[in-house]
Amino acid sequence: MSGDAFHHGSSPRSTSSFIRVAALAAGLIVAVLVALWWTRIERRPAAGVVVATVERSSGAVHVDGEPIGPGGEVTAGAEISTASVAGGAPPRVALRLTDGQSLRLDAETVVRLASTRHAELAGGAVYVDSPPGGDLERRLDVVTSLGTVVEIGTQFEVRLDEAAGVLDVRVREGAVSVRREGRSVTASVGEGLTVRRDGSVSRHAVPVAGAEWDWVVELAPPLTVRGLTVADVSPRTAPAGRAAGGSARGGASGAAVWGAAGRVAVPAVTGG
């Protein structure tokens, strides 16, 4: 009788308790999944949401096949192309993302701007310049077939030769991490990384100023620098931080400057 009593009295109660606990757990799991799903949706701008504006351009620049110029808006998911046209100037473009970063495209480049966090580089070269001390939660990652370049610092170039299977990364300021298949390699200012399709990676020194950065400097947006110092605007405007009769050496780093990027006036400084 005691067994029957246990079976008919306590067992149903245990079963009922188990069902209630299971239902509660299932409800919590569903709530968590919905929250995660909503978070992912929130982080990906809907089609038609403006994520960047054209600041400067040269040559024939197209967004989703349509020509675009300064002031034009780029929406999430749009493809930007700087394919050359016979007889025309090398097409290049500088974009200002809504999160503040400057994204510049060299000639012969194709990029899909998925959001202000992700730029998918199909070929060519891009340069990323983020505000100093910016929130890394708002970093711009450059995704390629050979790896993802993750921003840690502020200024870097990513160049992809898809046909040759070569990805080149150059760091002008700050640092970046190149991630591929669960591995990562970090490069700091003045360093470059070459990643090949077979997974090999080589490191080399790169200059932070000079002719090879000219295309980047030419696309630099106008910058009011009145009251700042040479140190404040370099290397962002380098090698523009020179003036006839002046010097940018030694004590000049603390000298006041004025003007705009590409037209920076530096008072003459002696000594140093």
mmCIF file with all atom_site columns, N, CA, C and O in Angstrom, residues 111-137:
data_model
loop_
_atom_site.group_PDB
_atom_site.id
_atom_site.type_symbol
_atom_site.label_atom_id
_atom_site.label_alt_id
_atom_site.label_comp_id
_atom_site.label_asym_id
_atom_site.label_entity_id
_atom_site.label_seq_id
_atom_site.pdbx_PDB_ins_code
_atom_site.Cartn_x
_atom_site.Cartn_y
_atom_site.Cartn_z
_atom_site.occupancy
_atom_site.B_iso_or_equiv
_atom_site.pdbx_formal_charge
_atom_site.auth_seq_id
_atom_site.auth_comp_id
_atom_site.auth_asym_id
_atom_site.auth_atom_id
_atom_site.pdbx_PDB_model_num
ATOM 1   N N  . VAL A 1 111 ? 34.769 47.674 -52.791 1.00 0.00 ? 111 VAL A N  1
ATOM 2   C CA . VAL A 1 111 ? 34.460 47.457 -51.381 1.00 0.00 ? 111 VAL A CA 1
ATOM 3   C C  . VAL A 1 111 ? 32.949 47.440 -51.193 1.00 0.00 ? 111 VAL A C  1
ATOM 4   O O  . VAL A 1 111 ? 32.239 48.261 -51.774 1.00 0.00 ? 111 VAL A O  1
ATOM 5   N N  . ARG A 1 112 ? 32.492 46.508 -50.371 1.00 0.00 ? 112 ARG A N  1
ATOM 6   C CA . ARG A 1 112 ? 31.090 46.546 -49.953 1.00 0.00 ? 112 ARG A CA 1
ATOM 7   C C  . ARG A 1 112 ? 31.066 47.007 -48.504 1.00 0.00 ? 112 ARG A C  1
ATOM 8   O O  . ARG A 1 112 ? 31.645 46.370 -47.620 1.00 0.00 ? 112 ARG A O  1
ATOM 9   N N  . LEU A 1 113 ? 30.416 48.128 -48.267 1.00 0.00 ? 113 LEU A N  1
ATOM 10  C CA . LEU A 1 113 ? 30.350 48.689 -46.922 1.00 0.00 ? 113 LEU A CA 1
ATOM 11  C C  . LEU A 1 113 ? 29.118 48.104 -46.222 1.00 0.00 ? 113 LEU A C  1
ATOM 12  O O  . LEU A 1 113 ? 28.019 48.650 -46.300 1.00 0.00 ? 113 LEU A O  1
ATOM 13  N N  . ALA A 1 114 ? 29.333 46.968 -45.545 1.00 0.00 ? 114 ALA A N  1
ATOM 14  C CA . ALA A 1 114 ? 28.216 46.272 -44.899 1.00 0.00 ? 114 ALA A CA 1
ATOM 15  C C  . ALA A 1 114 ? 27.608 47.114 -43.788 1.00 0.00 ? 114 ALA A C  1
ATOM 16  O O  . ALA A 1 114 ? 26.398 47.097 -43.568 1.00 0.00 ? 114 ALA A O  1
ATOM 17  N N  . SER A 1 115 ? 28.457 47.828 -43.057 1.00 0.00 ? 115 SER A N  1
ATOM 18  C CA . SER A 1 115 ? 28.016 48.682 -41.964 1.00 0.00 ? 115 SER A CA 1
ATOM 19  C C  . SER A 1 115 ? 29.173 49.593 -41.587 1.00 0.00 ? 115 SER A C  1
ATOM 20  O O  . SER A 1 115 ? 30.218 49.581 -42.249 1.00 0.00 ? 115 SER A O  1
ATOM 21  N N  . THR A 1 116 ? 29.022 50.366 -40.514 1.00 0.00 ? 116 THR A N  1
ATOM 22  C CA . THR A 1 116 ? 30.128 51.187 -40.049 1.00 0.00 ? 116 THR A CA 1
ATOM 23  C C  . THR A 1 116 ? 31.163 50.357 -39.315 1.00 0.00 ? 116 THR A C  1
ATOM 24  O O  . THR A 1 116 ? 32.202 50.878 -38.903 1.00 0.00 ? 116 THR A O  1
ATOM 25  N N  . ARG A 1 117 ? 30.910 49.052 -39.163 1.00 0.00 ? 117 ARG A N  1
ATOM 26  C CA . ARG A 1 117 ? 31.841 48.150 -38.477 1.00 0.00 ? 117 ARG A CA 1
ATOM 27  C C  . ARG A 1 117 ? 32.576 47.222 -39.432 1.00 0.00 ? 117 ARG A C  1
ATOM 28  O O  . ARG A 1 117 ? 33.620 46.700 -39.097 1.00 0.00 ? 117 ARG A O  1
ATOM 29  N N  . HIS A 1 118 ? 31.998 47.007 -40.613 1.00 0.00 ? 118 HIS A N  1
ATOM 30  C CA . HIS A 1 118 ? 32.553 46.009 -41.532 1.00 0.00 ? 118 HIS A CA 1
ATOM 31  C C  . HIS A 1 118 ? 32.611 46.530 -42.966 1.00 0.00 ? 118 HIS A C  1
ATOM 32  O O  . HIS A 1 118 ? 31.591 46.936 -43.531 1.00 0.00 ? 118 HIS A O  1
ATOM 33  N N  . ALA A 1 119 ? 33.839 46.509 -43.535 1.00 0.00 ? 119 ALA A N  1
ATOM 34  C CA . ALA A 1 119 ? 34.044 46.821 -44.941 1.00 0.00 ? 119 ALA A CA 1
ATOM 35  C C  . ALA A 1 119 ? 34.608 45.571 -45.600 1.00 0.00 ? 119 ALA A C  1
ATOM 36  O O  . ALA A 1 119 ? 35.634 45.049 -45.174 1.00 0.00 ? 119 ALA A O  1
ATOM 37  N N  . GLU A 1 120 ? 33.938 45.072 -46.617 1.00 0.00 ? 120 GLU A N  1
ATOM 38  C CA . GLU A 1 120 ? 34.350 43.845 -47.291 1.00 0.00 ? 120 GLU A CA 1
ATOM 39  C C  . GLU A 1 120 ? 35.124 44.214 -48.559 1.00 0.00 ? 120 GLU A C  1
ATOM 40  O O  . GLU A 1 120 ? 34.548 44.703 -49.529 1.00 0.00 ? 120 GLU A O  1
ATOM 41  N N  . LEU A 1 121 ? 36.436 43.982 -48.515 1.00 0.00 ? 121 LEU A N  1
ATOM 42  C CA . LEU A 1 121 ? 37.324 44.351 -49.618 1.00 0.00 ? 121 LEU A CA 1
ATOM 43  C C  . LEU A 1 121 ? 37.463 43.187 -50.592 1.00 0.00 ? 121 LEU A C  1
ATOM 44  O O  . LEU A 1 121 ? 37.997 42.135 -50.251 1.00 0.00 ? 121 LEU A O  1
ATOM 45  N N  . ALA A 1 122 ? 36.991 43.387 -51.825 1.00 0.00 ? 122 ALA A N  1
ATOM 46  C CA . ALA A 1 122 ? 37.087 42.355 -52.852 1.00 0.00 ? 122 ALA A CA 1
ATOM 47  C C  . ALA A 1 122 ? 38.385 42.457 -53.627 1.00 0.00 ? 122 ALA A C  1
ATOM 48  O O  . ALA A 1 122 ? 38.866 41.475 -54.189 1.00 0.00 ? 122 ALA A O  1
ATOM 49  N N  . GLY A 1 123 ? 38.984 43.641 -53.662 1.00 0.00 ? 123 GLY A N  1
ATOM 50  C CA . GLY A 1 123 ? 40.233 43.847 -54.375 1.00 0.00 ? 123 GLY A CA 1
ATOM 51  C C  . GLY A 1 123 ? 40.607 45.317 -54.345 1.00 0.00 ? 123 GLY A C  1
ATOM 52  O O  . GLY A 1 123 ? 39.743 46.188 -54.192 1.00 0.00 ? 123 GLY A O  1
ATOM 53  N N  . GLY A 1 124 ? 41.911 45.603 -54.459 1.00 0.00 ? 124 GLY A N  1
ATOM 54  C CA . GLY A 1 124 ? 42.367 46.983 -54.401 1.00 0.00 ? 124 GLY A CA 1
ATOM 55  C C  . GLY A 1 124 ? 42.869 47.343 -53.019 1.00 0.00 ? 124 GLY A C  1
ATOM 56  O O  . GLY A 1 124 ? 43.340 46.477 -52.274 1.00 0.00 ? 124 GLY A O  1
ATOM 57  N N  . ALA A 1 125 ? 42.756 48.634 -52.665 1.00 0.00 ? 125 ALA A N  1
ATOM 58  C CA . ALA A 1 125 ? 43.317 49.091 -51.391 1.00 0.00 ? 125 ALA A CA 1
ATOM 59  C C  . ALA A 1 125 ? 42.410 50.095 -50.704 1.00 0.00 ? 125 ALA A C  1
ATOM 60  O O  . ALA A 1 125 ? 41.788 50.937 -51.362 1.00 0.00 ? 125 ALA A O  1
ATOM 61  N N  . VAL A 1 126 ? 42.368 50.003 -49.374 1.00 0.00 ? 126 VAL A N  1
ATOM 62  C CA . VAL A 1 126 ? 41.641 50.975 -48.565 1.00 0.00 ? 126 VAL A CA 1
ATOM 63  C C  . VAL A 1 126 ? 42.558 51.467 -47.450 1.00 0.00 ? 126 VAL A C  1
ATOM 64  O O  . VAL A 1 126 ? 43.493 50.772 -47.038 1.00 0.00 ? 126 VAL A O  1
ATOM 65  N N  . TYR A 1 127 ? 42.275 52.667 -46.982 1.00 0.00 ? 127 TYR A N  1
ATOM 66  C CA . TYR A 1 127 ? 43.018 53.262 -45.878 1.00 0.00 ? 127 TYR A CA 1
ATOM 67  C C  . TYR A 1 127 ? 42.008 53.674 -44.822 1.00 0.00 ? 127 TYR A C  1
ATOM 68  O O  . TYR A 1 127 ? 41.000 54.322 -45.129 1.00 0.00 ? 127 TYR A O  1
ATOM 69  N N  . VAL A 1 128 ? 42.252 53.292 -43.589 1.00 0.00 ? 128 VAL A N  1
ATOM 70  C CA . VAL A 1 128 ? 41.349 53.607 -42.492 1.00 0.00 ? 128 VAL A CA 1
ATOM 71  C C  . VAL A 1 128 ? 42.039 54.572 -41.540 1.00 0.00 ? 128 VAL A C  1
ATOM 72  O O  . VAL A 1 128 ? 43.170 54.340 -41.110 1.00 0.00 ? 128 VAL A O  1
ATOM 73  N N  . ASP A 1 129 ? 41.354 55.659 -41.228 1.00 0.00 ? 129 ASP A N  1
ATOM 74  C CA . ASP A 1 129 ? 41.867 56.653 -40.276 1.00 0.00 ? 129 ASP A CA 1
ATOM 75  C C  . ASP A 1 129 ? 40.752 56.925 -39.272 1.00 0.00 ? 129 ASP A C  1
ATOM 76  O O  . ASP A 1 129 ? 39.755 57.570 -39.591 1.00 0.00 ? 129 ASP A O  1
ATOM 77  N N  . SER A 1 130 ? 40.928 56.407 -38.050 1.00 0.00 ? 130 SER A N  1
ATOM 78  C CA . SER A 1 130 ? 39.928 56.589 -37.005 1.00 0.00 ? 130 SER A CA 1
ATOM 79  C C  . SER A 1 130 ? 40.368 57.686 -36.045 1.00 0.00 ? 130 SER A C  1
ATOM 80  O O  . SER A 1 130 ? 41.565 57.900 -35.849 1.00 0.00 ? 130 SER A O  1
ATOM 81  N N  . PRO A 1 131 ? 39.416 58.376 -35.437 1.00 0.00 ? 131 PRO A N  1
ATOM 82  C CA . PRO A 1 131 ? 39.773 59.429 -34.485 1.00 0.00 ? 131 PRO A CA 1
ATOM 83  C C  . PRO A 1 131 ? 40.635 58.875 -33.354 1.00 0.00 ? 131 PRO A C  1
ATOM 84  O O  . PRO A 1 131 ? 40.358 57.797 -32.838 1.00 0.00 ? 131 PRO A O  1
ATOM 85  N N  . PRO A 1 132 ? 41.695 59.577 -32.967 1.00 0.00 ? 132 PRO A N  1
ATOM 86  C CA . PRO A 1 132 ? 42.547 59.106 -31.873 1.00 0.00 ? 132 PRO A CA 1
ATOM 87  C C  . PRO A 1 132 ? 41.737 58.932 -30.592 1.00 0.00 ? 132 PRO A C  1
ATOM 88  O O  . PRO A 1 132 ? 40.849 59.724 -30.291 1.00 0.00 ? 132 PRO A O  1
ATOM 89  N N  . GLY A 1 133 ? 42.047 57.861 -29.866 1.00 0.00 ? 133 GLY A N  1
ATOM 90  C CA . GLY A 1 133 ? 41.352 57.615 -28.607 1.00 0.00 ? 133 GLY A CA 1
ATOM 91  C C  . GLY A 1 133 ? 39.908 57.209 -28.793 1.00 0.00 ? 133 GLY A C  1
ATOM 92  O O  . GLY A 1 133 ? 39.102 57.271 -27.863 1.00 0.00 ? 133 GLY A O  1
ATOM 93  N N  . GLY A 1 134 ? 39.560 56.776 -30.017 1.00 0.00 ? 134 GLY A N  1
ATOM 94  C CA . GLY A 1 134 ? 38.181 56.397 -30.290 1.00 0.00 ? 134 GLY A CA 1
ATOM 95  C C  . GLY A 1 134 ? 37.784 55.110 -29.593 1.00 0.00 ? 134 GLY A C  1
ATOM 96  O O  . GLY A 1 134 ? 38.611 54.344 -29.112 1.00 0.00 ? 134 GLY A O  1
ATOM 97  N N  . ASP A 1 135 ? 36.490 54.882 -29.534 1.00 0.00 ? 135 ASP A N  1
ATOM 98  C CA . ASP A 1 135 ? 35.935 53.690 -28.906 1.00 0.00 ? 135 ASP A CA 1
ATOM 99  C C  . ASP A 1 135 ? 36.171 52.496 -29.818 1.00 0.00 ? 135 ASP A C  1
ATOM 100 O O  . ASP A 1 135 ? 35.679 52.465 -30.948 1.00 0.00 ? 135 ASP A O  1
ATOM 101 N N  . LEU A 1 136 ? 36.910 51.491 -29.329 1.00 0.00 ? 136 LEU A N  1
ATOM 102 C CA . LEU A 1 136 ? 37.188 50.317 -30.160 1.00 0.00 ? 136 LEU A CA 1
ATOM 103 C C  . LEU A 1 136 ? 35.934 49.503 -30.446 1.00 0.00 ? 136 LEU A C  1
ATOM 104 O O  . LEU A 1 136 ? 35.927 48.644 -31.330 1.00 0.00 ? 136 LEU A O  1
ATOM 105 N N  . GLU A 1 137 ? 34.859 49.744 -29.685 1.00 0.00 ? 137 GLU A N  1
ATOM 106 C CA . GLU A 1 137 ? 33.602 49.090 -29.999 1.00 0.00 ? 137 GLU A CA 1
ATOM 107 C C  . GLU A 1 137 ? 33.052 49.606 -31.323 1.00 0.00 ? 137 GLU A C  1
ATOM 108 O O  . GLU A 1 137 ? 32.167 49.000 -31.911 1.00 0.00 ? 137 GLU A O  1
#
